[in-house]
CSV table of N, CA and C in Angstrom, one decimal:
chain,number,residue,atom,x,y,z
A,1,MET,N,134.3,153.1,177.2
A,1,MET,CA,133.3,153.3,176.1
A,1,MET,C,134.0,154.0,174.9
A,2,LEU,N,134.8,155.0,175.2
A,2,LEU,CA,135.4,155.7,174.1
A,2,LEU,C,136.4,154.8,173.4
A,3,ARG,N,137.0,153.9,174.1
A,3,ARG,CA,137.9,152.9,173.4
A,3,ARG,C,137.1,152.0,172.4
A,4,ASN,N,135.9,151.6,172.8
A,4,ASN,CA,135.1,150.8,171.9
A,4,ASN,C,134.7,151.6,170.6
A,5,LEU,N,134.4,152.9,170.8
A,5,LEU,CA,134.1,153.7,169.6
A,5,LEU,C,135.3,153.9,168.7
A,6,LEU,N,136.4,154.1,169.3
A,6,LEU,CA,137.6,154.2,168.5
A,6,LEU,C,138.0,152.9,167.7
A,7,ALA,N,137.8,151.8,168.4
A,7,ALA,CA,138.0,150.5,167.7
A,7,ALA,C,137.0,150.3,166.6
A,8,LEU,N,135.7,150.7,166.8
A,8,LEU,CA,134.7,150.6,165.8
A,8,LEU,C,135.0,151.4,164.6
A,9,ARG,N,135.7,152.5,164.7
A,9,ARG,CA,136.1,153.4,163.6
A,9,ARG,C,137.1,152.7,162.7
A,10,HIS,N,137.9,151.8,163.2
A,10,HIS,CA,138.9,151.2,162.4
A,10,HIS,C,138.4,150.0,161.6
A,11,ILE,N,137.3,149.4,162.0
A,11,ILE,CA,136.8,148.3,161.3
A,11,ILE,C,136.5,148.5,159.8
A,12,PRO,N,135.8,149.6,159.4
A,12,PRO,CA,135.6,149.8,158.0
A,12,PRO,C,136.9,150.1,157.2
A,13,GLN,N,137.8,150.6,157.8
A,13,GLN,CA,139.1,150.9,157.1
A,13,GLN,C,139.8,149.6,156.8
A,14,ARG,N,139.7,148.6,157.7
A,14,ARG,CA,140.4,147.4,157.5
A,14,ARG,C,139.7,146.5,156.4
A,15,THR,N,138.4,146.5,156.4
A,15,THR,CA,137.6,145.6,155.5
A,15,THR,C,137.6,146.2,154.0
A,16,ILE,N,137.8,147.5,153.8
A,16,ILE,CA,137.8,148.0,152.5
A,16,ILE,C,139.2,148.2,152.0
A,17,SER,N,140.2,147.6,152.5
A,17,SER,CA,141.5,147.7,152.1
A,17,SER,C,141.8,147.2,150.7
A,18,THR,N,142.5,147.9,149.9
A,18,THR,CA,142.8,147.4,148.6
A,18,THR,C,144.2,146.7,148.5
A,19,ALA,N,144.9,146.6,149.6
A,19,ALA,CA,146.2,146.0,149.5
A,19,ALA,C,146.0,144.5,149.4
A,20,SER,N,146.9,143.9,148.6
A,20,SER,CA,146.9,142.5,148.3
A,20,SER,C,147.7,141.8,149.5
A,21,ARG,N,147.1,140.8,150.0
A,21,ARG,CA,147.8,140.1,151.1
A,21,ARG,C,148.7,139.0,150.6
A,22,ARG,N,148.3,138.4,149.5
A,22,ARG,CA,149.2,137.3,149.0
A,22,ARG,C,149.3,137.5,147.5
A,23,GLN,N,150.4,137.1,146.9
A,23,GLN,CA,150.7,137.3,145.5
A,23,GLN,C,150.1,136.1,144.8
A,24,VAL,N,149.5,136.3,143.6
A,24,VAL,CA,149.0,135.3,142.8
A,24,VAL,C,150.0,135.0,141.7
A,25,ALA,N,150.3,133.8,141.5
A,25,ALA,CA,151.3,133.4,140.4
A,25,ALA,C,150.7,133.7,139.0
A,26,ASN,N,151.5,134.2,138.2
A,26,ASN,CA,151.1,134.5,136.8
A,26,ASN,C,151.2,133.2,136.0
A,27,LYS,N,150.0,132.7,135.6
A,27,LYS,CA,149.9,131.5,134.8
A,27,LYS,C,149.7,131.7,133.3
A,28,VAL,N,149.8,132.9,132.9
A,28,VAL,CA,149.6,133.2,131.5
A,28,VAL,C,150.6,132.6,130.6
A,29,PRO,N,151.9,132.6,130.9
A,29,PRO,CA,152.9,132.0,130.0
A,29,PRO,C,152.6,130.5,129.9
A,30,GLU,N,152.2,129.8,131.0
A,30,GLU,CA,151.9,128.4,130.9
A,30,GLU,C,150.7,128.1,129.9
A,31,TYR,N,149.7,128.9,130.0
A,31,TYR,CA,148.5,128.7,129.2
A,31,TYR,C,148.9,129.1,127.7
A,32,GLN,N,149.8,130.1,127.5
A,32,GLN,CA,150.2,130.4,126.1
A,32,GLN,C,150.9,129.2,125.5
A,33,LYS,N,151.7,128.5,126.3
A,33,LYS,CA,152.4,127.3,125.7
A,33,LYS,C,151.4,126.2,125.4
A,34,ILE,N,150.4,126.0,126.2
A,34,ILE,CA,149.4,125.0,126.0
A,34,ILE,C,148.6,125.3,124.7
A,35,PHE,N,148.1,126.5,124.7
A,35,PHE,CA,147.2,126.9,123.6
A,35,PHE,C,147.8,127.1,122.3
A,36,GLN,N,149.1,127.5,122.3
A,36,GLN,CA,149.8,127.8,121.0
A,36,GLN,C,150.5,126.5,120.5
A,37,GLU,N,150.6,125.4,121.2
A,37,GLU,CA,151.2,124.2,120.7
A,37,GLU,C,150.5,123.7,119.5
A,38,ASP,N,151.2,123.3,118.5
A,38,ASP,CA,150.6,122.7,117.3
A,38,ASP,C,150.6,121.2,117.4
A,39,ASN,N,149.5,120.7,118.0
A,39,ASN,CA,149.4,119.2,118.2
A,39,ASN,C,148.1,118.7,117.5
A,40,GLY,N,147.5,119.4,116.7
A,40,GLY,CA,146.3,118.9,115.9
A,40,GLY,C,145.0,119.0,116.7
A,41,ILE,N,145.0,119.4,117.9
A,41,ILE,CA,143.8,119.5,118.7
A,41,ILE,C,143.2,120.9,118.5
A,42,PRO,N,141.9,121.0,118.2
A,42,PRO,CA,141.3,122.4,118.1
A,42,PRO,C,141.5,123.2,119.4
A,43,VAL,N,141.5,124.5,119.2
A,43,VAL,CA,141.8,125.4,120.4
A,43,VAL,C,140.7,125.3,121.4
A,44,TYR,N,139.5,125.0,121.0
A,44,TYR,CA,138.4,125.0,122.0
A,44,TYR,C,138.4,123.7,122.8
A,45,LEU,N,139.3,122.7,122.4
A,45,LEU,CA,139.4,121.5,123.2
A,45,LEU,C,140.7,121.4,123.9
A,46,LYS,N,141.6,122.3,123.8
A,46,LYS,CA,142.9,122.2,124.4
A,46,LYS,C,142.9,122.4,125.9
A,47,GLY,N,141.8,122.8,126.5
A,47,GLY,CA,141.8,123.0,127.9
A,47,GLY,C,141.7,121.7,128.7
A,48,GLY,N,141.4,120.6,128.0
A,48,GLY,CA,141.3,119.4,128.7
A,48,GLY,C,139.9,118.8,128.8
A,49,THR,N,139.7,118.0,129.8
A,49,THR,CA,138.4,117.3,130.0
A,49,THR,C,137.2,118.2,130.1
A,50,THR,N,137.4,119.3,130.9
A,50,THR,CA,136.3,120.2,131.1
A,50,THR,C,135.9,120.9,129.8
A,51,ASP,N,136.8,121.2,128.9
A,51,ASP,CA,136.5,121.8,127.6
A,51,ASP,C,135.8,120.8,126.8
A,52,ALA,N,136.2,119.5,126.8
A,52,ALA,CA,135.5,118.5,126.0
A,52,ALA,C,134.1,118.3,126.5
A,53,LEU,N,133.9,118.3,127.8
A,53,LEU,CA,132.5,118.1,128.4
A,53,LEU,C,131.6,119.3,128.0
A,54,LEU,N,132.2,120.5,128.2
A,54,LEU,CA,131.4,121.7,127.8
A,54,LEU,C,131.0,121.7,126.3
A,55,TYR,N,132.0,121.3,125.5
A,55,TYR,CA,131.7,121.3,124.1
A,55,TYR,C,130.6,120.3,123.7
A,56,ARG,N,130.7,119.1,124.3
A,56,ARG,CA,129.7,118.1,124.0
A,56,ARG,C,128.3,118.5,124.6
A,57,LEU,N,128.3,119.1,125.7
A,57,LEU,CA,127.0,119.6,126.3
A,57,LEU,C,126.4,120.7,125.4
A,58,THR,N,127.3,121.6,125.0
A,58,THR,CA,126.8,122.7,124.1
A,58,THR,C,126.2,122.1,122.8
A,59,MET,N,127.0,121.2,122.2
A,59,MET,CA,126.5,120.6,120.9
A,59,MET,C,125.2,119.8,121.1
A,60,GLY,N,125.1,119.1,122.2
A,60,GLY,CA,123.9,118.3,122.5
A,60,GLY,C,122.7,119.2,122.7
A,61,LEU,N,122.9,120.3,123.4
A,61,LEU,CA,121.8,121.2,123.6
A,61,LEU,C,121.4,121.9,122.3
A,62,SER,N,122.4,122.2,121.5
A,62,SER,CA,122.1,122.8,120.2
A,62,SER,C,121.3,121.9,119.3
A,63,VAL,N,121.7,120.6,119.2
A,63,VAL,CA,121.0,119.6,118.4
A,63,VAL,C,119.6,119.5,118.9
A,64,PHE,N,119.4,119.3,120.2
A,64,PHE,CA,118.1,119.2,120.8
A,64,PHE,C,117.3,120.4,120.5
A,65,GLY,N,117.8,121.6,120.6
A,65,GLY,CA,117.1,122.9,120.3
A,65,GLY,C,116.7,123.0,118.9
A,66,VAL,N,117.5,122.6,118.0
A,66,VAL,CA,117.1,122.6,116.5
A,66,VAL,C,116.0,121.6,116.3
A,67,GLY,N,116.2,120.4,116.8
A,67,GLY,CA,115.1,119.4,116.7
A,67,GLY,C,113.8,119.9,117.2
A,68,TYR,N,113.8,120.5,118.4
A,68,TYR,CA,112.6,121.0,119.0
A,68,TYR,C,111.9,122.1,118.2
A,69,VAL,N,112.8,123.0,117.7
A,69,VAL,CA,112.2,124.1,116.8
A,69,VAL,C,111.6,123.5,115.6
A,70,LEU,N,112.2,122.5,114.9
A,70,LEU,CA,111.6,121.9,113.8
A,70,LEU,C,110.3,121.2,114.1
A,71,TYR,N,110.3,120.6,115.2
A,71,TYR,CA,109.0,119.9,115.7
A,71,TYR,C,107.9,120.9,115.9
A,72,VAL,N,108.2,122.1,116.6
A,72,VAL,CA,107.2,123.1,116.8
A,72,VAL,C,106.7,123.7,115.5
A,73,LEU,N,107.7,124.0,114.6
A,73,LEU,CA,107.3,124.5,113.3
A,73,LEU,C,106.4,123.6,112.5
A,74,PHE,N,106.7,122.3,112.6
A,74,PHE,CA,105.9,121.3,111.9
A,74,PHE,C,104.5,121.2,112.5
A,75,MET,N,104.4,121.2,113.8
A,75,MET,CA,103.1,121.2,114.5
A,75,MET,C,102.3,122.5,114.2
A,76,ALA,N,103.0,123.6,114.1
A,76,ALA,CA,102.3,124.9,113.8
A,76,ALA,C,101.8,124.9,112.3
A,77,ALA,N,102.5,124.2,111.4
A,77,ALA,CA,102.1,124.2,110.0
A,77,ALA,C,101.0,123.2,109.7
A,78,MET,N,100.8,122.3,110.5
A,78,MET,CA,99.7,121.3,110.3
A,78,MET,C,98.3,121.9,110.8
A,79,PRO,N,97.3,121.8,109.9
A,79,PRO,CA,96.0,122.3,110.4
A,79,PRO,C,95.4,121.4,111.5
A,80,LYS,N,94.7,122.1,112.4
A,80,LYS,CA,94.1,121.3,113.5
A,80,LYS,C,92.8,120.7,112.9
A,81,LYS,N,92.4,119.5,113.5
A,81,LYS,CA,91.2,118.8,113.0
A,81,LYS,C,90.0,119.5,113.6
A,82,GLN,N,89.0,119.6,112.7
A,82,GLN,CA,87.7,120.2,113.1
A,82,GLN,C,86.8,119.1,113.7
A,83,LYS,N,86.2,119.4,114.8
A,83,LYS,CA,85.3,118.4,115.4
A,83,LYS,C,83.9,118.6,114.9
């Protein structure tokens, strides 16, 4: 039983360890080459397909939002019919 208690004492020490078990490769120089290259593509699209999709989605939502706001303002400006 004492052995189980001693083993239980080591569990929190192992799970809260700050030591890194594997090294992560530094990809910053690769990304610097990609984003600093002068190829005529805007920086917000240089990330590839995902950047293009996110850009188009954001622009679509923005256009839809502006259109909806204009519709709501127009509806609020029109007087309601009296019965």
